[in-house]
PDB file of C-alpha atoms in Angstrom:
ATOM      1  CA  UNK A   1       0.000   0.000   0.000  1.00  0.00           C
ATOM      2  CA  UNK A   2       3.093   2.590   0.195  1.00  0.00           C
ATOM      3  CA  UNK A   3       3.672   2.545  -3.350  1.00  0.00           C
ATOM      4  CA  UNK A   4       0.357   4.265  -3.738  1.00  0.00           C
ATOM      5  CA  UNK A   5       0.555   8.214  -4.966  1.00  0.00           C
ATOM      6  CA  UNK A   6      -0.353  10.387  -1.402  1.00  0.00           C
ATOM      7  CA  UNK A   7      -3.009  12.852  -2.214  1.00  0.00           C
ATOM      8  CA  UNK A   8      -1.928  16.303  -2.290  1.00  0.00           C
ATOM      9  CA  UNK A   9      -3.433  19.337  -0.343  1.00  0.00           C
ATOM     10  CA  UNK A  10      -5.893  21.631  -2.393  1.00  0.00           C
ATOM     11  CA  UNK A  11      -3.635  24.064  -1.603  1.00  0.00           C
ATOM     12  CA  UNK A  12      -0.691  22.413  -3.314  1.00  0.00           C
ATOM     13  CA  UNK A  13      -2.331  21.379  -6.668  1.00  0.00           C
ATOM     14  CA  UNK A  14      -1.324  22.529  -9.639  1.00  0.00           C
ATOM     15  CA  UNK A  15      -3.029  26.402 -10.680  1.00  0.00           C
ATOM     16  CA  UNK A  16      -4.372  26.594 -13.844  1.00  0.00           C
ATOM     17  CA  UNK A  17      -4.513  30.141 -13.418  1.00  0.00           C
ATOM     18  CA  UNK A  18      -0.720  30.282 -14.223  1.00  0.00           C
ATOM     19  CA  UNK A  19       0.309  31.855 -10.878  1.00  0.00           C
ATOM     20  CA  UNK A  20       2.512  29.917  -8.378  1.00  0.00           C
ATOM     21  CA  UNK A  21       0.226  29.673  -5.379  1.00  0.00           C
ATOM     22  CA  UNK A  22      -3.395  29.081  -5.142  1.00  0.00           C
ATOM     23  CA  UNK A  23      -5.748  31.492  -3.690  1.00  0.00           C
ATOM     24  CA  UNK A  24      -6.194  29.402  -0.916  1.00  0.00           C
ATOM     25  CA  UNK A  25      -2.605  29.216   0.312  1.00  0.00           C
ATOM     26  CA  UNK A  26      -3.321  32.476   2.147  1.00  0.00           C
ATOM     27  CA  UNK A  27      -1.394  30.767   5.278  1.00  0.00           C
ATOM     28  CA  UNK A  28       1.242  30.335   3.536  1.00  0.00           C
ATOM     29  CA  UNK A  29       2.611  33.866   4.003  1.00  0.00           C
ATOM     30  CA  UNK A  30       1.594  34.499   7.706  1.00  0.00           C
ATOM     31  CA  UNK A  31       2.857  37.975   7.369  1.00  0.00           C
ATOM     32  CA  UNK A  32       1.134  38.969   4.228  1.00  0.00           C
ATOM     33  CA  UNK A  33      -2.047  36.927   5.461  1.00  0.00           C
ATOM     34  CA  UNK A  34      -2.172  39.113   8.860  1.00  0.00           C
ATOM     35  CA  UNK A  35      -1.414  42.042   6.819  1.00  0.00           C
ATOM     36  CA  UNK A  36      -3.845  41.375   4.348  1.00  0.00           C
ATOM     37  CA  UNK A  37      -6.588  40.382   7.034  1.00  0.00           C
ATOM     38  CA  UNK A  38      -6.302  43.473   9.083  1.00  0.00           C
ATOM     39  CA  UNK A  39      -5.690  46.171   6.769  1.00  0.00           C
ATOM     40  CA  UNK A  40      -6.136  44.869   3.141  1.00  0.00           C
ATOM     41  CA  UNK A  41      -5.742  48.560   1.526  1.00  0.00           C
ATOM     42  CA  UNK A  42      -2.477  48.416   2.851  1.00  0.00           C
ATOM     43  CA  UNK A  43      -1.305  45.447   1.146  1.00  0.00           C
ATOM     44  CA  UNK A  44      -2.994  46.527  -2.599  1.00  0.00           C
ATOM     45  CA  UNK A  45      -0.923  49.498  -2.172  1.00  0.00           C
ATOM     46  CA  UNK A  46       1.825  46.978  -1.703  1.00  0.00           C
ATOM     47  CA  UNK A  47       0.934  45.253  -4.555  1.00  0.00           C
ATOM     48  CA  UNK A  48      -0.007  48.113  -6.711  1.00  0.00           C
ATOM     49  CA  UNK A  49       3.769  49.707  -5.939  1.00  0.00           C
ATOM     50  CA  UNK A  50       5.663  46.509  -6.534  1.00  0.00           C
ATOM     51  CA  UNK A  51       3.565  45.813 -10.192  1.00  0.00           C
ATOM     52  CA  UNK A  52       4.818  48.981 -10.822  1.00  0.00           C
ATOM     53  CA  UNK A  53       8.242  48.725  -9.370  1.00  0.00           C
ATOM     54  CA  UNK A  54       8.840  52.053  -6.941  1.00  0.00           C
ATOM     55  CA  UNK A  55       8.280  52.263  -3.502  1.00  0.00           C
ATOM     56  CA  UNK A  56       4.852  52.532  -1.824  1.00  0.00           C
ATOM     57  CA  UNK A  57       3.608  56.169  -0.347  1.00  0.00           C
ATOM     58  CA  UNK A  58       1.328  57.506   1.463  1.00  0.00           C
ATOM     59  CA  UNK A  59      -1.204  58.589  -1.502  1.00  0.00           C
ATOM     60  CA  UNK A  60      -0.866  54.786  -2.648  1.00  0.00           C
ATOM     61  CA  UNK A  61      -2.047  53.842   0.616  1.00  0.00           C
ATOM     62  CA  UNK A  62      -4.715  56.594   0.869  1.00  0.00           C
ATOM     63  CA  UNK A  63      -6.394  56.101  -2.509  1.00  0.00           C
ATOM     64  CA  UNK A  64      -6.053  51.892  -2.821  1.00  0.00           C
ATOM     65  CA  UNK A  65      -9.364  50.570  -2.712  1.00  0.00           C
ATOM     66  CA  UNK A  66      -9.678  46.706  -2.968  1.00  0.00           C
ATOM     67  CA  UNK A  67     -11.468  46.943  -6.383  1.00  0.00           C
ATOM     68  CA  UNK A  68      -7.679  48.435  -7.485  1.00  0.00           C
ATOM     69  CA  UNK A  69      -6.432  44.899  -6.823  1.00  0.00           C
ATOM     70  CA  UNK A  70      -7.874  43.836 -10.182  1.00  0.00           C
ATOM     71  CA  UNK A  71      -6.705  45.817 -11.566  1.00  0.00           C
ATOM     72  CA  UNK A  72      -2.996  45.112 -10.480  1.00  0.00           C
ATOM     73  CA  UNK A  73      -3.679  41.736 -11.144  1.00  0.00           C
ATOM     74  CA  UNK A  74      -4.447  42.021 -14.934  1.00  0.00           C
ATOM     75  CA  UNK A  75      -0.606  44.204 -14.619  1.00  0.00           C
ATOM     76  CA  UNK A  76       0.575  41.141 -12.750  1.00  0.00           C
ATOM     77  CA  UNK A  77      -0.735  39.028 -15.869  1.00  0.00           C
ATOM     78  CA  UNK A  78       0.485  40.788 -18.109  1.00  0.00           C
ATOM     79  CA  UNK A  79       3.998  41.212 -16.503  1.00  0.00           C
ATOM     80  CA  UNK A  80       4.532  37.538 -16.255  1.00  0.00           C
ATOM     81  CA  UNK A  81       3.007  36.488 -19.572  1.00  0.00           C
ATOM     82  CA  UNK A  82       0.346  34.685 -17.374  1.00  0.00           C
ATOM     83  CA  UNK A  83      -2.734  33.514 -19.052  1.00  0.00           C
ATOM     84  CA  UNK A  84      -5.793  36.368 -19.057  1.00  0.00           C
ATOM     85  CA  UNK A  85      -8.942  35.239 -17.376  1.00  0.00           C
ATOM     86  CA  UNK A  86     -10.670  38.599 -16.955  1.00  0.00           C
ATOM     87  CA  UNK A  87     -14.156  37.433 -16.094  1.00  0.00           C
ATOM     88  CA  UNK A  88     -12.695  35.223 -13.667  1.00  0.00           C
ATOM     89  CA  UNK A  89     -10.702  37.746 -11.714  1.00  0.00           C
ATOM     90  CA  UNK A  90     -13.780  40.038 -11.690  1.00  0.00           C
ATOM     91  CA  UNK A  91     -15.494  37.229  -9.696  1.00  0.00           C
ATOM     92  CA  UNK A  92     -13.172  35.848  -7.551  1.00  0.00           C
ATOM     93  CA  UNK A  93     -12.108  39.543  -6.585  1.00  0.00           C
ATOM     94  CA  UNK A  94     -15.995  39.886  -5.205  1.00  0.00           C
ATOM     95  CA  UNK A  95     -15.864  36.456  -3.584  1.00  0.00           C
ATOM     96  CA  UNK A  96     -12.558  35.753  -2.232  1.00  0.00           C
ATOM     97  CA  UNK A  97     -10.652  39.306  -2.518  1.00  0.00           C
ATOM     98  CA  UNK A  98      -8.753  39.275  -0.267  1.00  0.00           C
ATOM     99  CA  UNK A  99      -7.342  35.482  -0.863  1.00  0.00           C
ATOM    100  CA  UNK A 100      -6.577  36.973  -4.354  1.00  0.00           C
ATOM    101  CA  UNK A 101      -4.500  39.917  -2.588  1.00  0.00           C
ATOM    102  CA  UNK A 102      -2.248  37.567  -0.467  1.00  0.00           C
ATOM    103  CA  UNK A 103      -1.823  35.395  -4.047  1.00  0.00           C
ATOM    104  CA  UNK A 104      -0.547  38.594  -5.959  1.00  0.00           C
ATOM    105  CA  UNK A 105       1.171  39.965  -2.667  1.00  0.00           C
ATOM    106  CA  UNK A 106       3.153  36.282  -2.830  1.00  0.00           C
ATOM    107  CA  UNK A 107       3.353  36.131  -6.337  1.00  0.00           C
ATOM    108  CA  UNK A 108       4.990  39.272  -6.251  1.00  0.00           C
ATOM    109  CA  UNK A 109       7.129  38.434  -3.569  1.00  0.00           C
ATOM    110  CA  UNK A 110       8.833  35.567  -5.320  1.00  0.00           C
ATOM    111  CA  UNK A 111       8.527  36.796  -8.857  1.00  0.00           C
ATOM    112  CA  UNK A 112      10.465  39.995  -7.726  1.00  0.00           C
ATOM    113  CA  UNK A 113      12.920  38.687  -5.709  1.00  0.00           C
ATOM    114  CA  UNK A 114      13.775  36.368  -8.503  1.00  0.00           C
ATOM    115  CA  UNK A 115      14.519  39.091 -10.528  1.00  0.00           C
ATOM    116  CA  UNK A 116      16.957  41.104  -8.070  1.00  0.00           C
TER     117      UNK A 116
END
């Protein structure tokens, strides 16, 4: 029986979506995933000032809304030559926004660092 294939988590299958970690691997990232719980316009203006590589300010912080995070993540997409699902994003940013900010706040993360 050992030499059968272990299930995986659902939050380590394979993402169709093209990014690295699923939107439910939120705990992945405890800092981003505290961050992102307690003061989500905080990390889209994260998000929004790493997309566009330059530091985060104050009027980032002031004006980022969570709707903004779609838009970041259609940069992010784009960036990354990561498959376009537009009417997905749209829904999943109603339903599960703030999953999809910790997925671009990690995506970020590694994709950035990478390129240092």
């Amino acid at each position: 029986c050992s030499s059968l294939p272990q299930p995986q988590s659902w939050t380590e299958t394979p993402n169709p979506s093209g990014f690295t970690y699923s939107p439910f691997s939120c705990f992945g990232d405890m800092s981003v995933c505290l961050i992102t719980a307690l003061c989500p316009c905080y990390q889209v203006a994260k998000n929004k000032a790493m997309v566009d590589n330059r530091e985060c300010t104050i009027c980032d912080f002031c004006c980022a809304q969570q709707n903004l995070e779609y838009f970041t993540r259609q940069q992010i997409r784009a960036r990354f030559n990561l498959p376009y699902e537009v009417a997905m994003d749209c829904i999943m940013m109603c339903v599960i926004g703030q999953c999809l900010i910790c997925q671009d706040a990690r995506e970020l993360k590694l994709r950035n660092a990478g390129a240092k």
